[in-house]
Amino acid sequence: MKLSVDFLLVGTGVAPLLAAQKLVQRGETVAILNPDSDFFLENSELPLDLLSFETTDTDLNRRFTNNLPEQMYRDLSPGFPGAIEIAKEEDLGKLASEYQVESAPWIRARRRMWVAPASGPSRERLESLYLRALDLGWKPQWLEGLAMARRFPGFSARSAESRDLEGWVGFMGPKLGDVDVTRYRTGLLEFVRERLGRENVLTSVHSLGADGKGFRFQGKQGQPTGVSVNRAVLHFWTPRLERGLRNQLERYHPRSLRGFNESATRQLWEEWDLISRDPVNPFVVAHLESLRVWSHGEGMPPPDGWSRIKVMRRELSTRLAGESSFSDIGRLVFEFMGWERFTVRNMTPRSFYRWNQTTPIEYDAEGVRNLIIPACDGPLQWIATQVRKAIDGV
Amino acid sequence: MKFRDGQIDVAIVAGPRLRLWPTQGVRVLSRYCSDAGLRVGWYGGAGIKVRGVLPGESGGAVVMVEDAQSRLHRVQAKAVVKISSELEFPLPFPGWYSPGLIPESTARRLLNEGSLNWQSVVVILGSGNRALRLGSELLEKNLSSRVVCLESVYDQVQGWEVDLRRFEILGGKIAFGKPVGLEQKSPFTWSLKIQDPQGVRIIDAARIISVGPFAEDAGYREFPPGSLLVEWENTEAAQLQEDVEQVLLDEHRAVVLASTLIRGLAEPSAEFKSQLEKQLWSSKQKLKELESLSARRFRWSYEGKWLSQASKLALHAHEGVPKRLEAGKIKASIECVEAIGCRACEKSCPADAIRIDRDKKTFLMEDACTGCGFCLQACPSQVPVMIEGDATSSFTHLIFPITEKPLPKKGDRVSLLSRRGEVLAQSRIIDLFLDGPVPLFKVEVPSHLVWEARGILPLENVGAVQDSSEFYQERGTRVEIQIQGDVRRVREGQLTSVALFEIGMARPNDILMCGDGSCGLCQIEVDGIKKFACESTIHQGMNIRFTRDHPSSSELCPCEGIETPAFQERISAVKPETLEALTQVIGVGQGRCHGLLCRKSWMCLAEQAGVQVERYHDWRFPWGDWAIK
């Protein structure tokens, strides 16, 4: 079998799907190769910005602005073949409008909340962030004690009197967006499969590489296949493809590999799923030191909220679920939220890069033009923006 | 929080709700691996709770284990074998998720707690050995007067002939058909609709118990390939007597799995390697044979009430049956024609009169048999009988073990039953042997029925049990509590879940009754505090409110409210290639119970739709609440 396409896309998650959609709109012929057995195994795509890299005021302001629900909608909707809905707190409990699509990806507007112990360096960082947010005109609201704690997702007021809640301070920040990653991916995949045909969206491919006439790979059953590529092979850099892409760069463009090593820093996060016995406030995402905490679900939250809680924890070592993880989770659950016990339903490691350099890397392999598009991981909206920019430049 | 780190080569971990730990397969796997010099650890059982497995990016995994002192152990393992339980429900049908349909584990728990409500009819879904034995137990203890085992494949009873025989002699019935609906008729009666080739039938039953098996035994699977991360759906057969084929399947699978792990992790000596190769070859051969065994079940055939000529010939040709009956001598007849080979009778015989060869054929050394009766009690399926006399006179005597209560009395009139429970003639008990090690009774049998009659039915007290005190002795005193505002009298100290079933107030959420909060479904509010019904006990004056109440439903995944047609529609629209994708896109199995109720069902439906089910491991943490501080 021999395929012939203008663009061959190699990637694991949303990025190749978005790129394919955009290229098809331009009238190009496209095929997608995914080394994973499915497009849903890529877990470096985040529903929201974890806002963990605040350095300068400009950066903070840019990220706040970029993550506003309306901006998120503007970034995600071009290229998405269907409706994207926005959920706001004031709509909770209201019946969905007949024009709303229940199964569409929803962007929820959730307030960001930062919490820290009332003394120590964390408090200083919190105050500094508060002042910066104030200066930038984001109207943060300073909170202390029970008034602050009760807004925290998963907080239990049952034994609040016996806990030292005065030892915590925090502030409420702006309403930022988060999106249903799976629904977004599903919508794109359904559309791309229909447009390209199943024979041009291939999973479980392996032994990929350029040859003199184009590109070759082996399919699910191990059958060797050649692709004649008229214009370029586009590789979308995600952590799952990292090893293969590094090998390619080392072979064809070692200089850019050195540049990549300098410009991208890998982050490892633990994603914990907890179950609360009481419904949880679905419209707040809380930052408690290295933890991000929010109530998790898809679509519009039910009137009494979801009971599942996501906790993202930055792990600075490579040692997952170690003593410090449990100490952090235990502190959150027992000391702050005031639960008697907790149920861990899942723990998944998630890794992604913080990219300083997002320009595609171009090189020639056996006479075929290859482009590696970095920054295809992290918040979904960021991926969509990067991919769109890269495809516009191709 | 106390925290400990460790390293190991092979971690064998117990999934939630295992009935037995360690299983025979675990023992064999562990022995082979440690003989090859690997460091092996079992994690599970009393006091040790596996909290989860975190697969590493470059192979291996971290196993999180909590010990009895609430210390957390973080064990880095190069290979992990997770043993999963067999909890099964049939494919969803309208009303399946309701307190009318309970899994076997819940039924056993209710039985052990002395719960009522087994009269008058109990329907067991499935016809495997476990289903037949549960049915026999209910009948033997007079808990239920009628038990029906329902098999969905026509004329394909899956259990052993010996267990089927015991069940039918005790009065159990086998029905064929698919359950298609379940409705509550009264607090203690459920109407089960069954579809068979003749149409739809309705059985009104006190309980419907889901035992299975509903699918082929899946064995183990490694995913991703080469990762040495294995999930093994174990049969959990406790001993050879319970299910010899499954125990052997486990053993041979353990050898094959051990050789994979040893090849990946150890460098054994050449001698060990060659021994392992030999054992591996032999195990693979045995596995082939065992996997096709269910297609070769033995069944008696009948001409009217009587054994057919072919069955008679098969019986008399069987080496476990005495060939020369002698006047005045008692001989055992081991009528285990199917090649089962559990060896319970062989081990129990003090005179070494019973031998079972490598092909699992039973041999009786007639001259050595002393007629002691040990084999009668040892056989888990109660197959052997003893025959006294030479069958030349009008009457011969058959001797059976006493298993039923109340005890029979000398002179009691009984009906003689054939192997499938049909009445052949009337007779009487002529002797009881209560002083010996094995309580036995002797019954007079017309000589022409000596090879036909294999059970009795007392003519007195036949039919439904008149008085519940015959089978039920109330434990504990009754106290008054409030449930949803109503005052109820229930037994003090009883588990709340059991009490709810007993007074007909159980909810669909209560059907798993896991006892450790692992499903998280049965939440209630006790005196204003949220607790799990399966963990809290009844005390005087308590006030129970239901805080979470899933309605009875026909949904595939009740926690997430996903119905079968919607599930199938989404599969055909999205065409997910892996189960991981399926769970993300459709959300099935992501609810509170974490797939304990629905996992098998949606995996089965997904497989039918072409999704690769072998490319999936569920390493999530579904194991209860953590109170670690």
mmCIF file of C-alpha atoms in Angstrom, chain A residues 261-370:
data_model
loop_
_atom_site.group_PDB
_atom_site.id
_atom_site.type_symbol
_atom_site.label_atom_id
_atom_site.label_comp_id
_atom_site.label_asym_id
_atom_site.label_seq_id
_atom_site.Cartn_x
_atom_site.Cartn_y
_atom_site.Cartn_z
ATOM 1 C CA ASN A 261 17.355 21.514 25.868
ATOM 2 C CA GLU A 262 17.979 25.109 26.888
ATOM 3 C CA SER A 263 14.556 26.492 26.086
ATOM 4 C CA ALA A 264 12.219 23.836 27.472
ATOM 5 C CA THR A 265 11.910 22.746 31.070
ATOM 6 C CA ARG A 266 10.004 19.606 31.885
ATOM 7 C CA GLN A 267 7.553 19.618 34.741
ATOM 8 C CA LEU A 268 6.195 16.610 36.531
ATOM 9 C CA TRP A 269 2.830 16.803 38.249
ATOM 10 C CA GLU A 270 0.822 14.255 40.157
ATOM 11 C CA GLU A 271 -2.886 14.282 39.428
ATOM 12 C CA TRP A 272 -4.870 12.906 42.354
ATOM 13 C CA ASP A 273 -8.551 12.069 42.166
ATOM 14 C CA LEU A 274 -10.326 12.273 45.483
ATOM 15 C CA ILE A 275 -13.960 11.627 46.266
ATOM 16 C CA SER A 276 -15.799 13.915 48.620
ATOM 17 C CA ARG A 277 -18.790 12.699 50.575
ATOM 18 C CA ASP A 278 -20.422 16.089 50.116
ATOM 19 C CA PRO A 279 -20.905 17.945 46.840
ATOM 20 C CA VAL A 280 -18.122 20.393 46.118
ATOM 21 C CA ASN A 281 -18.270 24.024 45.000
ATOM 22 C CA PRO A 282 -17.678 23.666 41.253
ATOM 23 C CA PHE A 283 -16.849 27.292 40.500
ATOM 24 C CA VAL A 284 -13.585 27.770 42.353
ATOM 25 C CA VAL A 285 -10.104 26.554 41.458
ATOM 26 C CA ALA A 286 -7.872 26.832 44.491
ATOM 27 C CA HIS A 287 -4.092 27.194 44.643
ATOM 28 C CA LEU A 288 -2.715 25.962 47.957
ATOM 29 C CA GLU A 289 1.059 26.242 47.765
ATOM 30 C CA SER A 290 2.138 23.497 45.332
ATOM 31 C CA LEU A 291 -1.395 22.142 44.982
ATOM 32 C CA ARG A 292 -4.205 23.056 42.590
ATOM 33 C CA VAL A 293 -7.603 21.879 43.739
ATOM 34 C CA TRP A 294 -10.894 21.878 41.887
ATOM 35 C CA SER A 295 -14.088 19.941 41.560
ATOM 36 C CA HIS A 296 -13.968 17.817 38.449
ATOM 37 C CA GLY A 297 -16.596 16.901 35.914
ATOM 38 C CA GLU A 298 -17.604 17.617 32.349
ATOM 39 C CA GLY A 299 -20.251 19.938 30.957
ATOM 40 C CA MET A 300 -22.396 22.131 33.160
ATOM 41 C CA PRO A 301 -22.074 21.128 36.828
ATOM 42 C CA PRO A 302 -25.215 19.664 38.413
ATOM 43 C CA PRO A 303 -27.046 22.025 40.811
ATOM 44 C CA ASP A 304 -25.448 20.470 43.904
ATOM 45 C CA GLY A 305 -21.979 20.239 42.335
ATOM 46 C CA TRP A 306 -19.707 17.288 41.589
ATOM 47 C CA SER A 307 -18.250 15.092 44.287
ATOM 48 C CA ARG A 308 -14.970 14.334 42.553
ATOM 49 C CA ILE A 309 -11.996 16.519 43.395
ATOM 50 C CA LYS A 310 -8.881 16.887 41.308
ATOM 51 C CA VAL A 311 -5.687 17.767 43.063
ATOM 52 C CA MET A 312 -2.668 18.598 40.922
ATOM 53 C CA ARG A 313 0.600 18.572 42.788
ATOM 54 C CA ARG A 314 3.914 19.671 41.403
ATOM 55 C CA GLU A 315 6.580 17.048 42.048
ATOM 56 C CA LEU A 316 10.054 18.476 41.968
ATOM 57 C CA SER A 317 11.825 15.132 42.084
ATOM 58 C CA THR A 318 11.024 12.179 39.853
ATOM 59 C CA ARG A 319 9.756 10.200 42.802
ATOM 60 C CA LEU A 320 6.001 9.874 42.437
ATOM 61 C CA ALA A 321 3.603 9.284 45.307
ATOM 62 C CA GLY A 322 6.348 9.605 47.868
ATOM 63 C CA GLU A 323 6.221 10.700 51.461
ATOM 64 C CA SER A 324 6.019 14.385 50.566
ATOM 65 C CA SER A 325 3.036 13.735 48.260
ATOM 66 C CA PHE A 326 1.076 12.038 50.994
ATOM 67 C CA SER A 327 2.135 14.635 53.475
ATOM 68 C CA ASP A 328 0.809 17.398 51.172
ATOM 69 C CA ILE A 329 -2.426 15.562 50.401
ATOM 70 C CA GLY A 330 -2.906 14.633 54.055
ATOM 71 C CA ARG A 331 -2.364 18.221 55.109
ATOM 72 C CA LEU A 332 -4.853 19.466 52.543
ATOM 73 C CA VAL A 333 -7.505 16.914 53.400
ATOM 74 C CA PHE A 334 -7.194 16.606 57.164
ATOM 75 C CA GLU A 335 -5.858 19.966 58.298
ATOM 76 C CA PHE A 336 -7.415 22.295 55.812
ATOM 77 C CA MET A 337 -10.533 20.677 54.400
ATOM 78 C CA GLY A 338 -11.328 18.956 57.696
ATOM 79 C CA TRP A 339 -12.287 15.563 56.312
ATOM 80 C CA GLU A 340 -12.164 12.568 58.636
ATOM 81 C CA ARG A 341 -10.853 10.318 55.907
ATOM 82 C CA PHE A 342 -10.451 10.387 52.192
ATOM 83 C CA THR A 343 -10.743 8.132 49.206
ATOM 84 C CA VAL A 344 -8.078 8.246 46.566
ATOM 85 C CA ARG A 345 -9.603 7.065 43.340
ATOM 86 C CA ASN A 346 -6.644 7.544 41.082
ATOM 87 C CA MET A 347 -3.184 8.991 40.816
ATOM 88 C CA THR A 348 -1.745 9.739 37.417
ATOM 89 C CA PRO A 349 1.608 11.291 36.671
ATOM 90 C CA ARG A 350 1.391 14.096 34.134
ATOM 91 C CA SER A 351 4.379 15.706 32.573
ATOM 92 C CA PHE A 352 4.643 18.592 30.176
ATOM 93 C CA TYR A 353 7.054 21.305 29.199
ATOM 94 C CA ARG A 354 7.278 24.957 29.940
ATOM 95 C CA TRP A 355 8.347 26.333 26.568
ATOM 96 C CA ASN A 356 10.310 29.511 26.016
ATOM 97 C CA GLN A 357 11.003 28.812 22.374
ATOM 98 C CA THR A 358 7.976 27.883 20.266
ATOM 99 C CA THR A 359 9.253 28.343 16.716
ATOM 100 C CA PRO A 360 8.980 25.150 14.662
ATOM 101 C CA ILE A 361 12.261 23.360 13.980
ATOM 102 C CA GLU A 362 12.739 22.652 10.316
ATOM 103 C CA TYR A 363 15.143 20.127 8.817
ATOM 104 C CA ASP A 364 15.543 18.014 5.750
ATOM 105 C CA ALA A 365 15.519 14.232 6.142
ATOM 106 C CA GLU A 366 16.370 12.134 3.082
ATOM 107 C CA GLY A 367 15.047 14.862 0.836
ATOM 108 C CA VAL A 368 11.778 15.317 2.702
ATOM 109 C CA ARG A 369 10.945 18.537 4.496
ATOM 110 C CA ASN A 370 10.312 17.902 8.191
#
